[in-house]
Short mmCIF file of the C-alpha atoms (twelve columns), coordinates in Angstrom:
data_MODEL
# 
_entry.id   MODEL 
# 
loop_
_atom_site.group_PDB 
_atom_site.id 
_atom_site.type_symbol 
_atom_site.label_atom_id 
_atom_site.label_alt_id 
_atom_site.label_comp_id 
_atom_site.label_asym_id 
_atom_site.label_seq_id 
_atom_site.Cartn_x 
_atom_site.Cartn_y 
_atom_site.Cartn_z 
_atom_site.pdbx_PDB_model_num 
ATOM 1   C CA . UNK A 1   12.268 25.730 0.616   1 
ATOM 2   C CA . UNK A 2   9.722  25.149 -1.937  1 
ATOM 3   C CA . UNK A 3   8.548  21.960 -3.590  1 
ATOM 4   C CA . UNK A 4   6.672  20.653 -6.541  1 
ATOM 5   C CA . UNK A 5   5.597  17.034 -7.650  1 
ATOM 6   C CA . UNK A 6   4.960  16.890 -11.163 1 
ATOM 7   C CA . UNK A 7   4.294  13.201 -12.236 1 
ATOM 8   C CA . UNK A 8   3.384  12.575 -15.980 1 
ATOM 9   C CA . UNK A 9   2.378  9.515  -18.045 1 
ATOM 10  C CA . UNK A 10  4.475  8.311  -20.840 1 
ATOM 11  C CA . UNK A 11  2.450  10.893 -23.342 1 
ATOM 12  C CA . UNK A 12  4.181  13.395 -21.284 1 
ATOM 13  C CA . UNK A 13  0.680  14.584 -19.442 1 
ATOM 14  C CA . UNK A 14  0.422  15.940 -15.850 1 
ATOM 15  C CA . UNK A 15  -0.966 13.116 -13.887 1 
ATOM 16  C CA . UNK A 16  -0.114 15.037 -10.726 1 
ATOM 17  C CA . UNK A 17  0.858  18.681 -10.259 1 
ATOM 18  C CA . UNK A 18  1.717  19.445 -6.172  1 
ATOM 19  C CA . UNK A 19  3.046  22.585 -5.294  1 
ATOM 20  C CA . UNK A 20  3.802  24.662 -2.296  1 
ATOM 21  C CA . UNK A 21  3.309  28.312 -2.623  1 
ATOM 22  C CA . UNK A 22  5.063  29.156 0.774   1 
ATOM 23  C CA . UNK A 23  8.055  27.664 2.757   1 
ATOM 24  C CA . UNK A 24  6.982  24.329 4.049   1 
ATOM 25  C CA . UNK A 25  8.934  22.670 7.362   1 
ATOM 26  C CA . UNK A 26  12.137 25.092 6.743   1 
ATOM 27  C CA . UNK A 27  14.256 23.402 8.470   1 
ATOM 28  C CA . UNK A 28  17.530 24.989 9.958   1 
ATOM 29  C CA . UNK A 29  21.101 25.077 8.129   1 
ATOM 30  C CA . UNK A 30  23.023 21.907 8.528   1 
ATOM 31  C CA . UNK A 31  20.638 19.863 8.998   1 
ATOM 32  C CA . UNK A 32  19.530 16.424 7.856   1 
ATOM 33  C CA . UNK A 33  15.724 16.606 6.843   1 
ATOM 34  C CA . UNK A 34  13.151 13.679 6.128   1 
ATOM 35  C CA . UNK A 35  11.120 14.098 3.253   1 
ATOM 36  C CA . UNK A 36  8.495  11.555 2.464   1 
ATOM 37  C CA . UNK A 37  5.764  11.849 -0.370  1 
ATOM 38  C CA . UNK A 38  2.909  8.845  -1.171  1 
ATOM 39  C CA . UNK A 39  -0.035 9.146  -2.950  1 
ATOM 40  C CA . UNK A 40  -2.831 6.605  -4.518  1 
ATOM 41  C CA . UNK A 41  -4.276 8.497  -7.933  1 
ATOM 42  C CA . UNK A 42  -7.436 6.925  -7.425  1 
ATOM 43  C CA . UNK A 43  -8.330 8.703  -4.212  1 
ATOM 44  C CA . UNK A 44  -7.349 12.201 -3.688  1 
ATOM 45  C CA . UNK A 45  -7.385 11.407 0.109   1 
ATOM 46  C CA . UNK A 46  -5.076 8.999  -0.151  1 
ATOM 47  C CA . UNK A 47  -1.955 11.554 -0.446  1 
ATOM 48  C CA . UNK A 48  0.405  12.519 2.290   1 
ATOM 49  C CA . UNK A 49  3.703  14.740 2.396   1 
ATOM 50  C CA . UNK A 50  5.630  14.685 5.239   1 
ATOM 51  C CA . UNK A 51  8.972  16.718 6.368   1 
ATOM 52  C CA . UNK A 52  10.692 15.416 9.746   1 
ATOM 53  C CA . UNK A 53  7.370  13.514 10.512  1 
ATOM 54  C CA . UNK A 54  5.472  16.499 10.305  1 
ATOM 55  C CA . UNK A 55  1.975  16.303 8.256   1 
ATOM 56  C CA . UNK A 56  2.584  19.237 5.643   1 
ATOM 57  C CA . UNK A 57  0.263  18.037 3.056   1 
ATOM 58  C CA . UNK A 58  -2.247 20.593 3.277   1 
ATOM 59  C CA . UNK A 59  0.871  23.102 2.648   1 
ATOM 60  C CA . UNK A 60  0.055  21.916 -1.121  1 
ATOM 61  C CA . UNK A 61  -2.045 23.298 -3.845  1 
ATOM 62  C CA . UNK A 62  -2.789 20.502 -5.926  1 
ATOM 63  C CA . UNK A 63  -3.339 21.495 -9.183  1 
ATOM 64  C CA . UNK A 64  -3.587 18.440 -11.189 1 
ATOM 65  C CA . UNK A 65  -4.302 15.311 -9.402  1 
ATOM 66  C CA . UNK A 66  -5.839 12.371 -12.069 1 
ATOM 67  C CA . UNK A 67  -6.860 9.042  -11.749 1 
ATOM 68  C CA . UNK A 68  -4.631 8.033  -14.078 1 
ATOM 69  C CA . UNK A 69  -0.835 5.399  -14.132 1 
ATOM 70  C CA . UNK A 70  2.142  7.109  -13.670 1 
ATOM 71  C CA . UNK A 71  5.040  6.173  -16.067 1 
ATOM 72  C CA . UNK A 72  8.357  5.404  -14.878 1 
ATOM 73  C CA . UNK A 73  9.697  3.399  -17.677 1 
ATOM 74  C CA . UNK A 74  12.815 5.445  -18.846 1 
ATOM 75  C CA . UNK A 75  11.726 7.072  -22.052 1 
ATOM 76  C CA . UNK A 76  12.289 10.656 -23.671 1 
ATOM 77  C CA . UNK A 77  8.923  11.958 -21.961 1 
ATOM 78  C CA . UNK A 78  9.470  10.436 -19.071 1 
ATOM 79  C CA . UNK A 79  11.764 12.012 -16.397 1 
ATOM 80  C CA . UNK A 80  11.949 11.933 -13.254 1 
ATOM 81  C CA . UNK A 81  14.209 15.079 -10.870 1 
ATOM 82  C CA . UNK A 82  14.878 15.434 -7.451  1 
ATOM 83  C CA . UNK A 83  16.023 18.990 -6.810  1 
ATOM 84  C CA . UNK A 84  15.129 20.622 -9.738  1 
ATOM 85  C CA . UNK A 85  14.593 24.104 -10.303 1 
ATOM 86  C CA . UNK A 86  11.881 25.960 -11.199 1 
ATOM 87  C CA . UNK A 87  13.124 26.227 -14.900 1 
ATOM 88  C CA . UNK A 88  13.729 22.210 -14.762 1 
ATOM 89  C CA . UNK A 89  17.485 21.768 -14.371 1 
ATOM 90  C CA . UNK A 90  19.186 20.253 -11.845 1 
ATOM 91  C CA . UNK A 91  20.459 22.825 -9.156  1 
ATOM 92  C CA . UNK A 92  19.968 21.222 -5.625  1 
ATOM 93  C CA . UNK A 93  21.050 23.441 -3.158  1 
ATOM 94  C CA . UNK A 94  22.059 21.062 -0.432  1 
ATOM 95  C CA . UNK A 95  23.344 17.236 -0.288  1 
ATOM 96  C CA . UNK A 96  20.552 13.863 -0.707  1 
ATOM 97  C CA . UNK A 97  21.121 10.724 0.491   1 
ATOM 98  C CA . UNK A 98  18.527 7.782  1.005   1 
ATOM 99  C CA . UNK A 99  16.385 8.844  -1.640  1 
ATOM 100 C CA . UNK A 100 13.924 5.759  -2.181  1 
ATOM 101 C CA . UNK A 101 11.498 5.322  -4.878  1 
ATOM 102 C CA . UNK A 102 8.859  2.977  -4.283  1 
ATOM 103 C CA . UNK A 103 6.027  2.175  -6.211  1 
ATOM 104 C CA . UNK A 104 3.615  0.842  -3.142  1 
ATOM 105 C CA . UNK A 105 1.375  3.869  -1.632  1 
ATOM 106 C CA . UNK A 106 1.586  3.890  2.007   1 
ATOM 107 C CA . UNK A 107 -0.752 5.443  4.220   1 
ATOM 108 C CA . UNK A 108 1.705  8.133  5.556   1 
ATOM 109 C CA . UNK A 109 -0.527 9.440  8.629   1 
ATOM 110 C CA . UNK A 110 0.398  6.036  9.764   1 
ATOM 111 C CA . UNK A 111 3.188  6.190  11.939  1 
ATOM 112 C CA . UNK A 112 4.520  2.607  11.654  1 
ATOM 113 C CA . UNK A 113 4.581  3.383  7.088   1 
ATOM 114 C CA . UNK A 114 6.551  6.406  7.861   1 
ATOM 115 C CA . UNK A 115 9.405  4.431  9.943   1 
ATOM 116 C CA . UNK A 116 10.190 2.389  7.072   1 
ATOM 117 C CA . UNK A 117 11.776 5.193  5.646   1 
ATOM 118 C CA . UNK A 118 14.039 6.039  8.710   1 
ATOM 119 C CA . UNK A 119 17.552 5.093  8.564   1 
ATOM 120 C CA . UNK A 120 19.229 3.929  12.051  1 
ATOM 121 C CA . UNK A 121 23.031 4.823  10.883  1 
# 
């Protein structure tokens, strides 16, 4: 019931470092849960976390947040983990599916951005 970001460039330094220090939008056994994260570097206002279209983003400390590229080119610094756990391995607790990874920031606290996201099946 916790997250993190951690986003690094392709030296392997923290570009962004998100975490929340308390359960954030627990939601209920059994349950499907909507999970959407965008953020623009350049402007630390221009980042937005949002579980079952619920603005949690001030549920974040954000330790590290530069003005600074991102590096997603597959390289031995660069990784990227969905479900990891707090030591770094992979131990989801729990089933994904839909997980998009999109290089365009959207304005989250825009309703209309966040639909893009939603599934109709």
């Amino acid at each position: 019931n916790y997250l993190q970001l951690d986003f690094r460039n392709s030296a392997g330094t923290r570009i962004v470092d998100a975490y929340t220090s308390a359960n954030v939008a627990t939601p209920p056994l059994n349950t499907w849960s909507n999970w959407l994260v965008s953020f623009d570097t350049s402007s630390a206002s221009n980042r937005y976390v949002y579980v079952n279209d619920i603005d949690v983003t001030s549920s974040f400390n954000w330790d590290v947040f530069s003005n600074a590229d991102i590096d997603f080119a597959p390289a031995a610094t660069v990784q990227i983990k969905v479900g990891a756990s707090a030591a770094g391995t992979s131990s989801w607790e729990g089933r994904l599916a839909h997980v998009f990874l999109d290089y365009t920031y959207r304005d989250l606290s825009v309703t209309a951005n966040r639909r893009l996201f939603i599934d109709a099946e």
